[in-house]
Tab-separated table of C-alpha atoms in Angstrom:
chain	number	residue	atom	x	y	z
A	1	UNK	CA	9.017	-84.223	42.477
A	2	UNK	CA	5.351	-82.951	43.151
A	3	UNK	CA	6.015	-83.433	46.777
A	4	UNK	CA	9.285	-82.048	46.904
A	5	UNK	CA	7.487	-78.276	45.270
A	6	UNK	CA	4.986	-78.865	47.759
A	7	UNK	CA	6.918	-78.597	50.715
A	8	UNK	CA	9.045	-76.280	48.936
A	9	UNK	CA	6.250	-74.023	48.826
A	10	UNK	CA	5.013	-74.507	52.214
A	11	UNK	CA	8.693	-73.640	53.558
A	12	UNK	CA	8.386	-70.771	51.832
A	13	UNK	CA	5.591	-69.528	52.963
A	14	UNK	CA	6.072	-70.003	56.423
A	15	UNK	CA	9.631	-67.997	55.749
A	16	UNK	CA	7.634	-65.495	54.283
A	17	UNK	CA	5.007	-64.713	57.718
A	18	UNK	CA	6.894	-62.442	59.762
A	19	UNK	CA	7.098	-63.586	62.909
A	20	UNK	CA	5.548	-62.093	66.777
A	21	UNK	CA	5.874	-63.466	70.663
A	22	UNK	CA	2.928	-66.384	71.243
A	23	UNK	CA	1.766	-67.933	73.877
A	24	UNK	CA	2.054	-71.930	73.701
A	25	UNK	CA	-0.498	-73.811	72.024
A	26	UNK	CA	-2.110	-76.889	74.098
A	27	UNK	CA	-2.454	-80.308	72.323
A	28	UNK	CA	-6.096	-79.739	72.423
A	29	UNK	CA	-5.623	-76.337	70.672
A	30	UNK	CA	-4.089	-78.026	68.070
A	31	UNK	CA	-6.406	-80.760	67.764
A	32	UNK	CA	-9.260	-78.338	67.528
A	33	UNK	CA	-7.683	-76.004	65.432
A	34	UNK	CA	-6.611	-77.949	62.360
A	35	UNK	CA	-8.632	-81.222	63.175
A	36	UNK	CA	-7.910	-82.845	59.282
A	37	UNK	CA	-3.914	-81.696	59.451
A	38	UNK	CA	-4.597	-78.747	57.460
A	39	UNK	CA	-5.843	-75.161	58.674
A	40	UNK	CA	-8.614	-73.840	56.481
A	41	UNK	CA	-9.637	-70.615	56.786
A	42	UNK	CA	-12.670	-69.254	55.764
A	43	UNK	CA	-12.190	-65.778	53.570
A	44	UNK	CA	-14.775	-63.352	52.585
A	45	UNK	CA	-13.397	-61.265	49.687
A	46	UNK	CA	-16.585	-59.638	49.316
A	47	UNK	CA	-15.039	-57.096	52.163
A	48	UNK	CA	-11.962	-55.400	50.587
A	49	UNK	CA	-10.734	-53.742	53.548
A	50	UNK	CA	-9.420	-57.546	55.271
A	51	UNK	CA	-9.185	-58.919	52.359
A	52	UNK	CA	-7.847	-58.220	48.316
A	53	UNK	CA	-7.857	-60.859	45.882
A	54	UNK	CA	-3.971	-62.049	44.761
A	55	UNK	CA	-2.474	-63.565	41.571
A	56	UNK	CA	-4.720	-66.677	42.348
A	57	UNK	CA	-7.464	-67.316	44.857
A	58	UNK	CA	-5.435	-68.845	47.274
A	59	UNK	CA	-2.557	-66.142	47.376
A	60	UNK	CA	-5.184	-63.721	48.788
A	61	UNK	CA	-3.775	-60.384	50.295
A	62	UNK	CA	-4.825	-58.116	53.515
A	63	UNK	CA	-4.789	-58.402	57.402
A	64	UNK	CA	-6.983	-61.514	57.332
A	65	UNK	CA	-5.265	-63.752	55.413
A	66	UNK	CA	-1.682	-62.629	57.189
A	67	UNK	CA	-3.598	-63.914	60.219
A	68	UNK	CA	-4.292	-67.007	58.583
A	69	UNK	CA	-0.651	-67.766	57.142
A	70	UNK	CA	1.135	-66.944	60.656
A	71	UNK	CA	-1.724	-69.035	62.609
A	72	UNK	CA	-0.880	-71.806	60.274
A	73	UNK	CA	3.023	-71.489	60.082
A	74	UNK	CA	2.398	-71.321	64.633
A	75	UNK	CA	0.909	-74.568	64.244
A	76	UNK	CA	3.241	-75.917	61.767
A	77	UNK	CA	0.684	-76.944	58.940
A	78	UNK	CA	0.055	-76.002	55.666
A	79	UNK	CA	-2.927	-73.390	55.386
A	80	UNK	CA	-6.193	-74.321	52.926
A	81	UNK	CA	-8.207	-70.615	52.102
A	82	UNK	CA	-12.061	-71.852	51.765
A	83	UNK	CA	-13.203	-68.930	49.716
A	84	UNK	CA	-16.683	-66.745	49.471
A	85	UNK	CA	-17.967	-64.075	48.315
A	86	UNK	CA	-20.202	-62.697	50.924
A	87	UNK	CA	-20.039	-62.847	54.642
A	88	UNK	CA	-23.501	-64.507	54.993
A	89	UNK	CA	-21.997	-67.310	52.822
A	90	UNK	CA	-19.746	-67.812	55.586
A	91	UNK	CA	-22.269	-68.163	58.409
A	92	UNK	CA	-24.922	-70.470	56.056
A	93	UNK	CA	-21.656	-72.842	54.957
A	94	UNK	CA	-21.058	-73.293	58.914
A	95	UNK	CA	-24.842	-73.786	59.465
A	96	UNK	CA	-25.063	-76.907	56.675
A	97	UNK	CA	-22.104	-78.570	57.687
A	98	UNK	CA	-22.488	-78.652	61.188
A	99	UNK	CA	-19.328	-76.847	62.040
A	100	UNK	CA	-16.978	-79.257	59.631
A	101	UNK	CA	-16.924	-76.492	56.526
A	102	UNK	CA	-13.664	-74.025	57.991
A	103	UNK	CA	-11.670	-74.397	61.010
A	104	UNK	CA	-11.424	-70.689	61.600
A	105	UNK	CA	-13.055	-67.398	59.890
A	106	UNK	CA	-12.737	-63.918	59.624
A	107	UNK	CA	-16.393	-61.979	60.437
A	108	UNK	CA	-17.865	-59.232	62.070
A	109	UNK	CA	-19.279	-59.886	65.491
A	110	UNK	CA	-22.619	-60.210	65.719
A	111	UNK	CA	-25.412	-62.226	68.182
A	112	UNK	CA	-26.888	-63.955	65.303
A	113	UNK	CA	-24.008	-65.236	64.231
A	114	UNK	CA	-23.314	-66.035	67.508
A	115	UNK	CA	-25.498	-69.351	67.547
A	116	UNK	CA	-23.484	-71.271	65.268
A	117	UNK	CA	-20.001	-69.565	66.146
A	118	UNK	CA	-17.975	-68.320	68.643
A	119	UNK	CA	-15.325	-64.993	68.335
A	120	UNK	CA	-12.600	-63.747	69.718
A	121	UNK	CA	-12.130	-60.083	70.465
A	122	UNK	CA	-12.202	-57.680	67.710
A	123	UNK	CA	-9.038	-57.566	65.583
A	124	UNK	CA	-9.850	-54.604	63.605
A	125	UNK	CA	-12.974	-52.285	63.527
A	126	UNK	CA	-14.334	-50.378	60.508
A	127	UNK	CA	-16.834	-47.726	60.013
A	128	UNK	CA	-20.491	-48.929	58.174
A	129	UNK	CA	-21.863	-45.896	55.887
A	130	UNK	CA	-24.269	-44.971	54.151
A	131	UNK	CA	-24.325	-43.043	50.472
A	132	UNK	CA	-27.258	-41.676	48.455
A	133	UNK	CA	-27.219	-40.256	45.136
A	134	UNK	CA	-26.303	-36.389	45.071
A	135	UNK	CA	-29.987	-35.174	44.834
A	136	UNK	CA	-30.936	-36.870	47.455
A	137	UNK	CA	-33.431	-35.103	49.838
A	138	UNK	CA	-30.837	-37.500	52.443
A	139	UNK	CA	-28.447	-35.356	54.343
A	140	UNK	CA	-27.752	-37.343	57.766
A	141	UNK	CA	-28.175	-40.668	58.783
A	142	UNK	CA	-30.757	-39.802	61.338
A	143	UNK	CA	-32.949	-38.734	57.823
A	144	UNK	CA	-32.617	-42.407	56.647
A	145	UNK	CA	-35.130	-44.696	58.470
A	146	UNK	CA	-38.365	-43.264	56.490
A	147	UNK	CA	-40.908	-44.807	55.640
A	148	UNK	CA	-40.600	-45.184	51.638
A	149	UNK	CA	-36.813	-44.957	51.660
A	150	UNK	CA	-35.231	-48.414	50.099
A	151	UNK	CA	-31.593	-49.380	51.549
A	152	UNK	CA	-29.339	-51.399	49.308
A	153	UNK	CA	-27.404	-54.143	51.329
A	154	UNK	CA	-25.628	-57.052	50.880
A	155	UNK	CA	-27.661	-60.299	52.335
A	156	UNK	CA	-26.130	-61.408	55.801
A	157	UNK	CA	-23.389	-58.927	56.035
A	158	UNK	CA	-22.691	-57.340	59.179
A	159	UNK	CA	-24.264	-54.000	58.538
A	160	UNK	CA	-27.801	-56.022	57.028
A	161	UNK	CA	-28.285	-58.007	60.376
A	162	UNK	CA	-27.060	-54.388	62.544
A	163	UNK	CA	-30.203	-52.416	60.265
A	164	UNK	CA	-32.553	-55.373	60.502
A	165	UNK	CA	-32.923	-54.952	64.214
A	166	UNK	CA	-32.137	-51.042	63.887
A	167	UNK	CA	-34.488	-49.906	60.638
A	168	UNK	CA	-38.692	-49.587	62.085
A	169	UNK	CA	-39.137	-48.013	59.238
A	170	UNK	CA	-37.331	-47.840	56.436
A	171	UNK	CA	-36.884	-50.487	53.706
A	172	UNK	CA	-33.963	-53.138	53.386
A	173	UNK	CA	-33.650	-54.537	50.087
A	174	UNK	CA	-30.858	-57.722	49.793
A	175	UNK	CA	-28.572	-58.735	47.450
A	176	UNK	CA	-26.494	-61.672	47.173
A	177	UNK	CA	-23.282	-59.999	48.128
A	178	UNK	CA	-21.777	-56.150	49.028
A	179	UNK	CA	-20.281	-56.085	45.572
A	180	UNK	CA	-24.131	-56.271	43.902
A	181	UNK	CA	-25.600	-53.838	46.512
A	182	UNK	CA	-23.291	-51.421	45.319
A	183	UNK	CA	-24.194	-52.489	41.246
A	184	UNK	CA	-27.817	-52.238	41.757
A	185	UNK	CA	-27.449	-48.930	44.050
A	186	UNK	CA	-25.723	-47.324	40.903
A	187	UNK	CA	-28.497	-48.488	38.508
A	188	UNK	CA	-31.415	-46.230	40.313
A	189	UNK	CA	-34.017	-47.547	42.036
A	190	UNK	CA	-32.608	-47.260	45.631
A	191	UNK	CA	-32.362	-44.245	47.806
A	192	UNK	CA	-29.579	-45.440	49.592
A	193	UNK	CA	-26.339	-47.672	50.057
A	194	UNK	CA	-24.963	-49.156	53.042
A	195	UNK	CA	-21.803	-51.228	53.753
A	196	UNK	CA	-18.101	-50.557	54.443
A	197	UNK	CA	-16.821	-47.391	54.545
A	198	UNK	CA	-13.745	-47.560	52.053
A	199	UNK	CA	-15.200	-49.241	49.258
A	200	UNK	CA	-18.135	-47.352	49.109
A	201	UNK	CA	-15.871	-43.630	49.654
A	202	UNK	CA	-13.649	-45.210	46.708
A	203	UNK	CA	-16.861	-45.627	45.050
A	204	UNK	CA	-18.675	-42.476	45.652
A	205	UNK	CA	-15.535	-41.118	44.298
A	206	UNK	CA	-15.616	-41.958	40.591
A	207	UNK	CA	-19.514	-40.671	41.123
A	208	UNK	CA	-20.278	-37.427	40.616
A	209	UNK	CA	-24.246	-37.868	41.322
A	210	UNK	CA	-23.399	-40.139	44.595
A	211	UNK	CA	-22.798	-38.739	48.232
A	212	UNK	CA	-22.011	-40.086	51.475
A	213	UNK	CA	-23.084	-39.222	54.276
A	214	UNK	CA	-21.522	-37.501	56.902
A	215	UNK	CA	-20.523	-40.151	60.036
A	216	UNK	CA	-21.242	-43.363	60.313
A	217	UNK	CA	-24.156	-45.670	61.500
A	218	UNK	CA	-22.578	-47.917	62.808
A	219	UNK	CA	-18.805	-49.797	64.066
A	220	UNK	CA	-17.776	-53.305	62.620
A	221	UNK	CA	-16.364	-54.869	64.617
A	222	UNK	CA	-14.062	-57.997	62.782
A	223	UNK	CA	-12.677	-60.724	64.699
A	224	UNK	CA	-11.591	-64.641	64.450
A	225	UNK	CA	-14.158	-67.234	65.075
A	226	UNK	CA	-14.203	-70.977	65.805
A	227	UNK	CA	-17.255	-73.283	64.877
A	228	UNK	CA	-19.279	-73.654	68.827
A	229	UNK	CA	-17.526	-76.473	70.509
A	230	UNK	CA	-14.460	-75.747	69.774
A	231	UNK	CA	-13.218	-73.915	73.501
A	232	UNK	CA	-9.906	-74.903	73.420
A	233	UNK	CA	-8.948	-73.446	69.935
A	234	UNK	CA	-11.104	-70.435	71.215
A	235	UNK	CA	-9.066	-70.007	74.038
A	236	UNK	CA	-5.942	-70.109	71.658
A	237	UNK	CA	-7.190	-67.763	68.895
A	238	UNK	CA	-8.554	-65.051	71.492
A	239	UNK	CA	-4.466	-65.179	72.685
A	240	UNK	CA	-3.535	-64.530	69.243
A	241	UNK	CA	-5.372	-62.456	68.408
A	242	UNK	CA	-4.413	-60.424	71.139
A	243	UNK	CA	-0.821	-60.655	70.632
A	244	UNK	CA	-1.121	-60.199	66.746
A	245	UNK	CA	-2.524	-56.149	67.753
A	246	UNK	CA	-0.290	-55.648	71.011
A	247	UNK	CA	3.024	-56.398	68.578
A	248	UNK	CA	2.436	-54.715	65.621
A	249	UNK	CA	1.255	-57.512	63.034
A	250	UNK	CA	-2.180	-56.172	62.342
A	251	UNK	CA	-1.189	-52.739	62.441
A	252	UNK	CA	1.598	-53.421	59.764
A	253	UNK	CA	-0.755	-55.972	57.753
A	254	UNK	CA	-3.320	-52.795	56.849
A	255	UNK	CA	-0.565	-50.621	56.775
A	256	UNK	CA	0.938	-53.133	53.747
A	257	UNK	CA	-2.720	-53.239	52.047
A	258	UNK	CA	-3.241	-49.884	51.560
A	259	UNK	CA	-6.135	-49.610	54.151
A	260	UNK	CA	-6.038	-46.284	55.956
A	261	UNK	CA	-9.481	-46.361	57.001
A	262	UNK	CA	-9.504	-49.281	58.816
A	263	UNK	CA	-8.034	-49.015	62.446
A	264	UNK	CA	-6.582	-51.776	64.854
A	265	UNK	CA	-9.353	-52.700	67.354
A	266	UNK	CA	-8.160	-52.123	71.203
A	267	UNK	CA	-6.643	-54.397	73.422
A	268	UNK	CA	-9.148	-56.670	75.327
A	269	UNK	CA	-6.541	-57.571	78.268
């Protein structure tokens, strides 16, 4: 009977991903792909723009895990979601296991992470900010790197290894995810946030002595990756990624999570 739910569920899920025109996946794709029979997918819900947190952990909501579910229903097997709570998490879990922790992710591009990792194109980009409290002497981003200012950012996000080779002279000052960057940013002590524009603007909103700054300092760019090694599922995920912006399915996947502020990345072919 267990068994019989189980696939119940699984039909139903792969009912449930709407369907878009992609290009044939090799046997090596496959192989590569979901080596153990299963596709698990690495999810950050520390960034709320890809990703919002359903009735359970692994019902997760946003563009990144509707990649995940049609890439899995594509390949015809049932989809694991490896959860974290900060992008840095992602990279480190990668870096301990030797590449056997997730089969595919959902990060920012960056050259660091680049040594463990390989991406595809960019299926969405987002703005990073920056916010200071409202009587802050702070009123661009140029006014930022000072020396004496202290930057609140979550540890290995996209936006802390961007300002670590950006910042001469300014200070970064880590937390263990975006979420606490933003808790200890409220509590005093720091003269500014940075991270993801929308949750920080939803922030600054119910925060009458916070203020963001006008612009942005930077664009995040989010894409799939593959553990390095891994070329042939590469080859396959850059194709679907690209097809999953040219037909609609990202666009419609932010459009269905609320997330105005994020827009789909442009074509790379």
């Amino acid at each position: 009977m267990m068994i019989r739910r189980n696939l119940l569920a699984f039909a139903g899920l792969l009912a449930a991903v709407p369907a878009f025109a992609q290009a044939p996946l090799s046997a090596a794709a496959r192989a590569e792909l979901a080596p153990t029979g299963t596709l698990r997918a690495a999810i950050n819900f520390g960034n709320t723009v890809l990703v919002q947190r359903g009735p359970t952990e692994n019902d997760p909501r946003g563009v990144s895990p509707a990649l995940a579910r049609a890439l899995a229903a594509r390949l015809g097997v049932p989809l694991t979601i490896v959860p974290f709570d900060a992008a840095g998490r992602v990279t480190e879990a990668n870096r301990a296991s030797g590449g056997t922790a997730w089969d595919i992710a959902f990060l920012a591009v960056d050259p660091v992470r680049g040594e463990g990792m390989a991406f595809t194109a960019p299926y969405v980009v987002i703005e990073g900010i920056y916010a200071v409290p409202a009587t802050s002497a702070i009123r661009s981003n140029e006014d930022v790197d000072r020396a004496g200012v202290r930057i609140a950012v979550g540890r290995g996000s996209a936006y802390d290894l961007f300002l670590t080779r950006a910042i001469r002279n300014a200070t970064l000052v880590r937390t263990d995810t975006s979420e606490r960057a933003i808790t200890e940013f409220a509590a005093g002590g720091m003269d500014v946030i940075a991270g993801v524009g929308q949750p920080i603007r939803e922030f600054a909103a119910t925060r009458p002595d916070m203020r963001v700054l006008p612009g942005r300092f930077m664009v995040i760019e989010q894409a799939m990756a593959v553990p390095r090694g891994r070329d042939a599922a590469l080859a396959a995920l850059r194709d679907f990624v690209e097809e999953a912006k040219a037909s609609g399915f990202v666009a419609r996947a932010l459009a269905e999570s609320n997330q105005p502020d994020a827009a789909v990345a442009p074509l790379a072919r």
